[in-house]
Amino acid sequence: MYDFEFEKPSSISDAITLLSSEEAMPLSGGQTLIPALKQRLNAPSKLVSLAGIPELRGVSVNEGGMLEIKGATTHAVIAKQASSHYPALSALASHIGDPAVRNRGTIGGSLANNDPAACYPAAVLASNGKIISNKREINSEDFFQGMFTTALDEGELITAVQFEIPTVANYQKFLQPASRFALTGVFVAKFDSGVRVAITGASENGVFRWSEAEALLSDNFSPSSLDVLTFSTDGLISDLHGTPAYRASLIKTLTKRAVIAAK
Amino acid sequence: MPKVNITVNNNPATGEVEGRTLLSTFLRDIVGLTGTHIGCDTSQCGACVVHVNGDAIKACTMFALEADGATVDTIEGQANADGSLNVIQQAFQDHHALQCGFCTPGMVMSASALLKENPSPSEAEVRKYLEGNLCRCTGYHNIVKAILAASGQEVSAVAAE
Amino acid sequence: MPKDFGIGVSQKRREDVRFLKGAGNYTDDINVVGQAFVHFLRSEVAHATINSIDTSAASNMPGVVRIFTGADFEGVGGLPCGWQVTDRNNEPMQEPPHPILAQGKVRHVGDPIAAVVADTYEQARDAVEAIKIDLDELPAVIDMADALTENAVKVHDELKSNLCYDWVLGETDNEKVQAAFDNAEHITTLELTNQRLVANPMEPRVAVGDYNQATEEHTLFTTSQNPHVIRLLMCAFVLGLPEHKVRVVAPDVGGGFGTKIFHYAEEAFCTFAAKACNRPVKWTSSRSESFVTDAQGRDHVTKIELALDSENNFTAIRTNTLANLGAYLSTFSSSVPTWLHGTLMAGNYKTPVIQVNVKAVFTTTVPVDAYRGAGRPEATFQLERVIDKVARELKLDPVALRRQNFITEFPYDTPVALTYDTGDYNGTMNKLEAAADFDGFAQRRSDTEANGKLRGLGVNCYIEACGIAPSNIVGMLGARAGLYDAATVRVNATGSISVMVGAHSHGQGHETVFPQVVAEMIGIDESQIEIVHGDSSKIPFGMGTYGSRSIAVCGSAMVRATEKVINKAKKIAAHLMEASDADIELKDGQFSVAGTDKSVAWGEVTLAAYVPHNFPLQDIEPGLEETAFYDPANFTFPAGAYACEVEIDPDTGQVSIERFCAADDFGNIVNPMIVDGQVHGGIGQGIGQALLESCSYDKDGQLLSGSYMDYAMPRADDVPFYAVDHSSQTPCTHNPLGVKGCGEAGAIGSPPAVVNAVIDALQSAGHDVDHIDMPVSPSRVWAAMQS
Ligand SMILES: Cc1cc2nc3c(=O)[nH]c(=O)nc-3n(C[C@H](O)[C@H](O)[C@H](O)COP(=O)(O)OP(=O)(O)OC[C@H]3O[C@@H](n4cnc5c(N)ncnc54)[C@H](O)[C@@H]3O)c2cc1C
Ligand code: FES
Ligand code: FES
């Protein structure tokens, strides 16, 4: 690892100031960043820890009825504190990595990283979520811009994430056998206004919505609604663990299962 | 160089570190507690699991500076005050839950976190909880058995079927 | 009262206490005062010519002690191969040099080009980044069949081709073999791969070299399964050092599984550099580095043909295998696809004609060598898969077909060079049938099917050759080492005993098990006995631990040495009691004179040995310490039968292991708890191979599975509890304990059981699938179900 200065501010504004220096990076749970630093894939001059900022932690429902999770809230805390508000999201958090990873890793770090196989992006997109940064609100549709790419600017910090709370929802994660990230993951969320389906782990462009399935399920929220669909293999990931055809099949299977399991 | 103060196994530990010094490096090289092992560089094997303020974490995936002021418990602090093995450690010995011993510190620390959270876990819950702890020697059989036994459950019938 | 010490007791492990307290002493825990750190510049490409290496900028970086390149090792030997295989035309194998640091060319991703020794690890790494190398990239050589074509790019320019050897075993007359197939009633052919694996002991490799200028002594601390072998190879073949000036210590080692047998460049480098830099030099492998430097395992592509007569007797087997050796010959690599593989092709069956053909191939990949089972899993897998296939084709009960063909009379000379001394394959199969509850399978299947899933049962047998083996025979077969082992039993004046053994424990529990044997023989408490291992300056020259040989070979040496001790002690006791040697009996730590009530205790005799005031000095020397070297008369042949039940999710192809039963015959057993543990661990690895693990390269020679992000290690929730039984016992006929060894059985016996079960499940649902290559991953199962 290259060396860097370590800073631990206690407010968002101090963090933003510190992040304005050349090659500074935020450090949240470190569960992605530290392994990358070990491989010397990054050379930050300064790491700004978000762990000492109370305003970056917590789970609550805001006045608009949206579930708001602060950016540096850990997976473990989300699993616990979101369970009464949004059980499907809580269940998703409780299946990220392992207990030790969940005790450190955070939602803000996960979204900023936007790993194509990560879990939260599917939840955020399916929940018509908003990413709140220190400067703006970004709709989930605009936030995810392909593998490891987001709408965030240099030095911009995710301070919170807001989710519309669906009437029922479910996340189905099919494990990549080695990393245990999502080989394919499907988040189905049913709102009064319609159904949203977001797919992670499958596409070369990262998380995306499956609009055909959404239309059919909005009409009839039943797994059989999907029988008429086949998912195209175009643009799906091909790797050691699965072909595009396999991922396409998983997308359909998991979507059906999510509809059945949605609570 | 910045300085950290960490309470390790109830003893104060202080040292000068770099920004990049990992908690695992601090424990192994500065405090001299080499029971916390390093089995990977991608945060997946769990040989390095310790408790920070009571939570199981991977010491290889946290900077020493992040633990400044924290309470850290490692495998070296697990035995009873008289030096005898604690309930989990004793169950590991009784049920042959270790072979080479390399994964063992992380396994014991994860097991103790599990039993704090869930004092009487099912077999499936134990297996799930150990998702981040790799063992190449035991095929996990006796580790799972030992953790069930440490929780006070009857294990004599395990795999008799 | 149940027995509470000695042979047959599940004694708890004494080594556990230090491991459970975090007080083990692994190599990376060792820091020598003043040590520097080495980091290697490793090739990022699979194959290239090195035009130049410019270390000038790097040399001036902070903390750099010295930079080494291949030029520093020009006068130094390369890493040797310990087994010379002779090909079908009696020609020796092609044996390319294996330099410590690359000489002119790199041949796999990870091949070391240069090494920086610096004050800190990070400084060494910084300086490595500042070394400028100019490479001309060459095409990678990955596919074995391609590598053997006429115009293939050569991995080693100085060799004739990429073929290391073309080897045959068994019936060498092709016409006779063909005739057996021509006369067959039924022939079944199966083409399969036994995929490449990475051993992945949880402790990565570490080496610490130290040199004492005053005494001119070298010390190497290393993660090894066999410190004496490392010392011999490094001194005699690589560095040309006097053996008596070199001490090799393998302290607590965090698992080996074969990959810590071999002598590696980093060990020789740290030894060499410690003297050259006049500073201790430490290397700690990261896991990422171990994926490109630890010798890997398996990697065979095989076609097997099995012929049967009209009564379903096996009449002939012919196999053709391509075995990947990687870029260089690792220490025992050449023996794995040959003598450790071909010789097992008879399995548990009396097939009269067997021909094994193996072509071993160089490719631009990490070297391949022994991994738990080494050759025997490859043999077992192909044989047990083809038997399963033929049973399905002919609609025969796979168990009955096996039973019908079992070898039942011993000793049995196989057509592939081995003599099985003893065994009872029906015995283990009987145990398996009971433990696995074959009768209840139909009900379990229908329960599974009611849940929308498929269920399959797979069964197989295995035999392995362990306790490798008589030195004169292995010498004839090309081994460049003896394969005996040694033990010194040192009795102290107060009666306690230190046993110095050549075997090395890296998880096997020798510190607990070996004393059980000595305690049994003498009749004293095990706590009086201590095992010393892993330090060449303390132990007699032994060959270490691999091939399930510790108790069978080193344990036998220990028995012999203990017998010598007892014989001498009896003489002393006879003198003390003024009786004749022949009348002395030893029981429960007491020497007595037969037919009298005279006796002396063990402690009195040992004291007399060291305080020889009343001692037969004219007949025997004072002291009580004996050494024995034991060279076995034959291999040992553990064997058994395994059964696996799987469920398959037909929508996703996900396989889950619902039941796993193993019935093994290990002969006599010293500590049943530890034997169970060895089998569990082996099964865990076997299930890993069957369902999860794969070391894959792309066509450019880049490793696609270079970390746990892509190399799927078995985890606790991938496996079930295993039912293991070893009550069917036919003691080995030629070693004093009647033991056979149990370390590899699980890894050898389990992969075919899993794959057979998967095929059974798929066929039960009408899928026309007769084989899926390992790992039987969800995507492969799903794909097989689509066709
Ligand atoms: C063994 C293991 C298993 C895992 N399994 C899964 C899994 O199954 N599913 C899954 O989704 N993930 C998984 N992860 C990833 C895990 O969820 C990480 O916690 C997460 O991806 C990153 O969060 P972090 O808080 O650790 O971020 P960090 O590692 O601290 O940071 C990641 C990146 O985001 C930046 N960043 C951090 N916080 C912010 C912020 N608030 N605003 C802007 N930028 C920020 C950092 O600068 C860095 O570039 C796993 C990780 C490990 C080690
Ligand atoms: S060392 Fe592997 S997870 Fe920490
Ligand atoms: S006991 Fe060796 S890795 Fe678990």
Coordinates of C-alpha atoms in Angstrom, one line a residue, chain A:
Chain A
M1 CA 0.0 0.0 0.0
Y2 CA 1.2 3.5 -0.7
D3 CA 1.2 5.7 2.4
F4 CA -1.3 8.5 2.9
E5 CA -2.4 10.9 5.6
F6 CA -5.3 9.7 7.7
E7 CA -7.9 12.2 8.8
K8 CA -11.0 11.7 10.9
P9 CA -13.2 14.8 10.8
S10 CA -16.3 15.0 12.9
S11 CA -18.6 16.9 10.6
I12 CA -19.6 16.6 6.9
S13 CA -18.3 20.1 6.3
D14 CA -14.9 19.3 7.7
A15 CA -14.8 16.2 5.6
I16 CA -15.7 18.2 2.4
T17 CA -12.9 20.6 3.2
L18 CA -10.4 17.8 3.7
L19 CA -11.6 16.1 0.5
S20 CA -10.9 19.1 -1.5
S21 CA -7.1 18.5 -1.4
E22 CA -5.4 16.8 -4.3
E23 CA -5.9 13.0 -4.5
A24 CA -7.9 12.9 -1.2
M25 CA -10.5 10.1 -1.0
P26 CA -13.2 9.2 1.5
L27 CA -12.8 6.1 3.6
S28 CA -16.0 4.6 4.8
G29 CA -16.0 0.9 5.9
G30 CA -12.9 0.2 3.9
Q31 CA -14.2 -3.2 2.9
T32 CA -13.6 -2.4 -0.8
L33 CA -11.1 0.4 -0.6
I34 CA -8.6 -1.3 1.7
P35 CA -8.2 -4.5 -0.5
A36 CA -7.8 -2.2 -3.5
L37 CA -5.1 -0.2 -1.7
K38 CA -3.3 -3.4 -0.8
Q39 CA -3.1 -4.1 -4.5
R40 CA -1.8 -0.6 -5.0
L41 CA -4.7 0.2 -7.3
N42 CA -5.2 3.6 -5.8
A43 CA -2.6 6.1 -4.5
P44 CA -4.6 8.6 -2.4
S45 CA -2.6 11.3 -0.7
K46 CA -5.2 11.5 2.1
L47 CA -7.9 9.3 3.4
V48 CA -10.8 11.0 5.0
S49 CA -12.5 8.7 7.4
L50 CA -16.3 9.1 7.6
A51 CA -16.5 7.0 10.8
G52 CA -16.3 9.9 13.2
I53 CA -19.2 11.9 11.7
P54 CA -22.5 11.3 13.7
E55 CA -24.6 13.0 11.0
L56 CA -23.6 10.3 8.6
R57 CA -25.1 7.5 10.5
G58 CA -28.7 6.4 11.1
V59 CA -31.9 4.9 9.7
S60 CA -35.2 6.8 9.8
V61 CA -38.3 7.6 7.9
N62 CA -38.5 11.2 6.7
E63 CA -41.5 13.4 6.5
G64 CA -42.1 12.4 2.9
G65 CA -42.5 8.8 4.1
M66 CA -39.2 7.8 2.5
L67 CA -36.8 5.6 4.3
E68 CA -33.6 7.6 4.8
I69 CA -30.3 5.9 5.5
K70 CA -27.3 8.0 6.2
G71 CA -24.2 7.4 4.0
A72 CA -21.9 5.8 6.6
T73 CA -24.4 3.5 8.1
T74 CA -23.1 -0.1 8.2
H75 CA -24.8 -3.1 6.6
A76 CA -25.2 -4.6 10.1
V77 CA -27.1 -1.5 11.4
I78 CA -29.2 -1.4 8.3
A79 CA -30.1 -5.0 8.7
K80 CA -31.3 -4.3 12.2
Q81 CA -32.8 -0.9 12.0
A82 CA -34.5 -1.1 8.6
S83 CA -36.3 -4.3 9.3
S84 CA -39.5 -2.8 10.6
H85 CA -39.7 -0.2 7.9
Y86 CA -38.5 -2.1 4.9
P87 CA -38.0 -5.8 5.5
A88 CA -36.7 -6.6 2.0
L89 CA -34.0 -4.0 2.3
S90 CA -33.0 -5.2 5.7
A91 CA -32.8 -8.8 4.4
L92 CA -30.6 -7.7 1.6
A93 CA -28.3 -6.0 4.0
S94 CA -28.1 -9.0 6.2
H95 CA -26.8 -11.1 3.3
I96 CA -24.0 -8.9 2.1
G97 CA -20.7 -10.5 2.7
D98 CA -20.1 -12.0 6.1
P99 CA -20.7 -10.7 9.6
A100 CA -17.3 -9.0 9.9
V101 CA -17.8 -7.2 6.5
R102 CA -21.3 -6.1 7.6
N103 CA -19.9 -4.6 10.8
R104 CA -17.7 -2.3 8.8
G105 CA -19.0 -1.9 5.2
T106 CA -21.5 0.9 4.6
I107 CA -24.2 1.7 2.1
G108 CA -22.5 4.9 0.9
G109 CA -19.3 3.1 0.2
S110 CA -21.2 0.4 -1.7
L111 CA -23.1 2.9 -3.8
A112 CA -20.1 5.1 -4.5
N113 CA -18.2 2.0 -5.7
N114 CA -21.1 0.7 -7.8
D115 CA -19.7 -2.8 -8.2
P116 CA -21.7 -4.4 -11.0
A117 CA -22.3 -7.3 -8.7
A118 CA -23.2 -5.3 -5.6
C119 CA -26.6 -5.6 -3.9
Y120 CA -27.7 -2.1 -2.8
P121 CA -27.8 -0.7 -6.3
A122 CA -30.7 -3.0 -7.2
A123 CA -32.6 -2.0 -4.1
V124 CA -32.0 1.7 -4.7
L125 CA -33.1 1.5 -8.3
A126 CA -36.1 -0.7 -7.6
S127 CA -37.2 1.6 -4.8
N128 CA -37.0 4.7 -7.0
G129 CA -34.4 5.9 -4.6
K130 CA -32.4 9.1 -4.3
I131 CA -28.8 9.6 -3.6
I132 CA -28.3 12.6 -1.4
S133 CA -24.9 14.2 -1.6
N134 CA -23.3 17.2 0.1
K135 CA -24.3 19.2 -3.0
R136 CA -27.5 17.7 -4.5
E137 CA -30.0 14.9 -4.8
I138 CA -29.5 12.5 -7.6
N139 CA -32.2 10.2 -8.9
S140 CA -31.2 6.5 -8.9
E141 CA -31.9 6.5 -12.6
D142 CA -29.2 9.0 -13.1
F143 CA -26.8 7.9 -10.5
F144 CA -25.7 4.5 -11.8
Q145 CA -23.7 5.0 -14.9
G146 CA -22.2 1.6 -15.7
M147 CA -19.7 -0.6 -14.0
F148 CA -17.9 1.2 -11.2
T149 CA -19.1 4.5 -12.5
T150 CA -21.6 6.9 -10.9
A151 CA -22.7 10.5 -11.3
L152 CA -20.6 11.6 -8.3
D153 CA -18.1 14.3 -8.9
E154 CA -14.6 14.3 -7.5
G155 CA -14.8 15.1 -3.8
E156 CA -18.6 14.7 -3.7
L157 CA -19.9 12.7 -0.7
I158 CA -22.9 10.5 -0.4
T159 CA -24.5 11.7 2.8
A160 CA -27.7 9.8 2.6
V161 CA -29.9 7.5 0.5
Q162 CA -33.6 7.7 0.3
F163 CA -35.9 4.8 -0.6
E164 CA -39.6 4.9 -1.4
I165 CA -41.1 2.1 0.7
P166 CA -43.0 -0.4 -1.5
T167 CA -46.1 -2.3 -0.4
V168 CA -44.2 -5.5 -0.9
A169 CA -40.8 -6.3 -2.1
N170 CA -38.1 -9.0 -2.2
Y171 CA -34.5 -9.4 -3.2
Q172 CA -33.3 -12.7 -4.7
K173 CA -29.5 -13.0 -4.7
F174 CA -27.9 -15.9 -6.5
L175 CA -24.4 -16.3 -5.1
Q176 CA -21.3 -16.1 -7.2
P177 CA -19.7 -19.2 -5.7
A178 CA -16.3 -17.6 -5.0
S179 CA -16.9 -14.0 -4.0
R180 CA -20.4 -14.5 -2.8
F181 CA -21.4 -11.2 -4.4
A182 CA -24.5 -11.5 -6.7
L183 CA -23.8 -13.7 -9.7
T184 CA -27.2 -12.2 -10.5
G185 CA -29.5 -10.5 -8.1
V186 CA -33.1 -9.3 -8.7
F187 CA -35.0 -6.7 -6.6
V188 CA -38.7 -6.6 -7.1
A189 CA -40.7 -3.8 -5.5
K190 CA -44.4 -3.3 -5.8
F191 CA -45.8 0.1 -5.3
D192 CA -49.4 1.4 -5.7
S193 CA -48.2 3.1 -8.8
G194 CA -46.7 0.0 -10.3
V195 CA -43.9 -2.6 -10.0
R196 CA -40.2 -1.9 -10.4
V197 CA -37.6 -4.7 -11.1
A198 CA -33.9 -4.0 -10.9
I199 CA -31.2 -6.4 -11.9
T200 CA -27.6 -6.5 -10.6
G201 CA -24.7 -8.8 -11.3
A202 CA -25.8 -9.6 -14.8
S203 CA -25.0 -6.7 -17.1
E204 CA -21.8 -5.3 -18.4
N205 CA -23.4 -1.9 -17.8
G206 CA -24.1 -2.5 -14.1
V207 CA -27.5 -2.4 -12.5
F208 CA -30.6 -1.8 -14.7
R209 CA -34.4 -2.0 -14.7
W210 CA -36.2 -4.8 -16.6
S211 CA -39.0 -2.7 -18.1
E212 CA -40.9 -5.5 -19.9
A213 CA -41.2 -7.4 -16.6
E214 CA -42.3 -4.3 -14.8
A215 CA -45.1 -3.7 -17.3
L216 CA -46.4 -7.3 -17.0
L217 CA -46.1 -7.4 -13.3
S218 CA -47.8 -4.1 -12.9
D219 CA -50.7 -5.6 -14.7
N220 CA -50.7 -8.8 -12.8
F221 CA -48.3 -9.4 -9.9
S222 CA -47.9 -13.1 -10.5
P223 CA -44.9 -15.1 -11.5
S224 CA -46.8 -16.6 -14.5
S225 CA -47.0 -13.1 -16.0
L226 CA -43.3 -13.5 -16.9
D227 CA -43.8 -16.8 -18.8
V228 CA -44.1 -15.0 -22.1
L229 CA -40.7 -13.2 -21.6
T230 CA -37.2 -14.3 -22.4
F231 CA -34.4 -12.1 -21.5
S232 CA -32.0 -11.3 -24.2
T233 CA -28.3 -12.2 -23.7
D234 CA -27.1 -9.0 -25.3
G235 CA -24.7 -7.2 -23.0
L236 CA -24.8 -9.7 -20.3
I237 CA -21.6 -10.6 -18.4
S238 CA -19.6 -13.7 -19.5
D239 CA -17.1 -15.0 -16.9
L240 CA -15.9 -18.1 -15.2
H241 CA -19.1 -18.4 -13.2
G242 CA -21.7 -18.0 -15.8
T243 CA -22.5 -17.4 -19.5
P244 CA -24.8 -14.7 -20.7
A245 CA -27.4 -17.4 -21.4
Y246 CA -27.1 -18.6 -17.8
R247 CA -27.5 -15.1 -16.5
A248 CA -30.5 -14.5 -18.7
S249 CA -32.1 -17.5 -17.3
L250 CA -31.3 -16.6 -13.8
I251 CA -32.9 -13.2 -14.3
K252 CA -36.2 -14.7 -15.2
T253 CA -36.0 -17.4 -12.5
L254 CA -35.0 -15.0 -9.7
T255 CA -37.6 -12.4 -10.8
K256 CA -40.3 -15.0 -10.5
R257 CA -39.0 -16.1 -7.1
A258 CA -38.9 -12.6 -5.9
V259 CA -42.5 -12.1 -6.9
I260 CA -43.5 -15.2 -5.0
A261 CA -41.5 -14.2 -1.9
A262 CA -42.4 -10.5 -1.9
K263 CA -43.6 -9.4 1.5

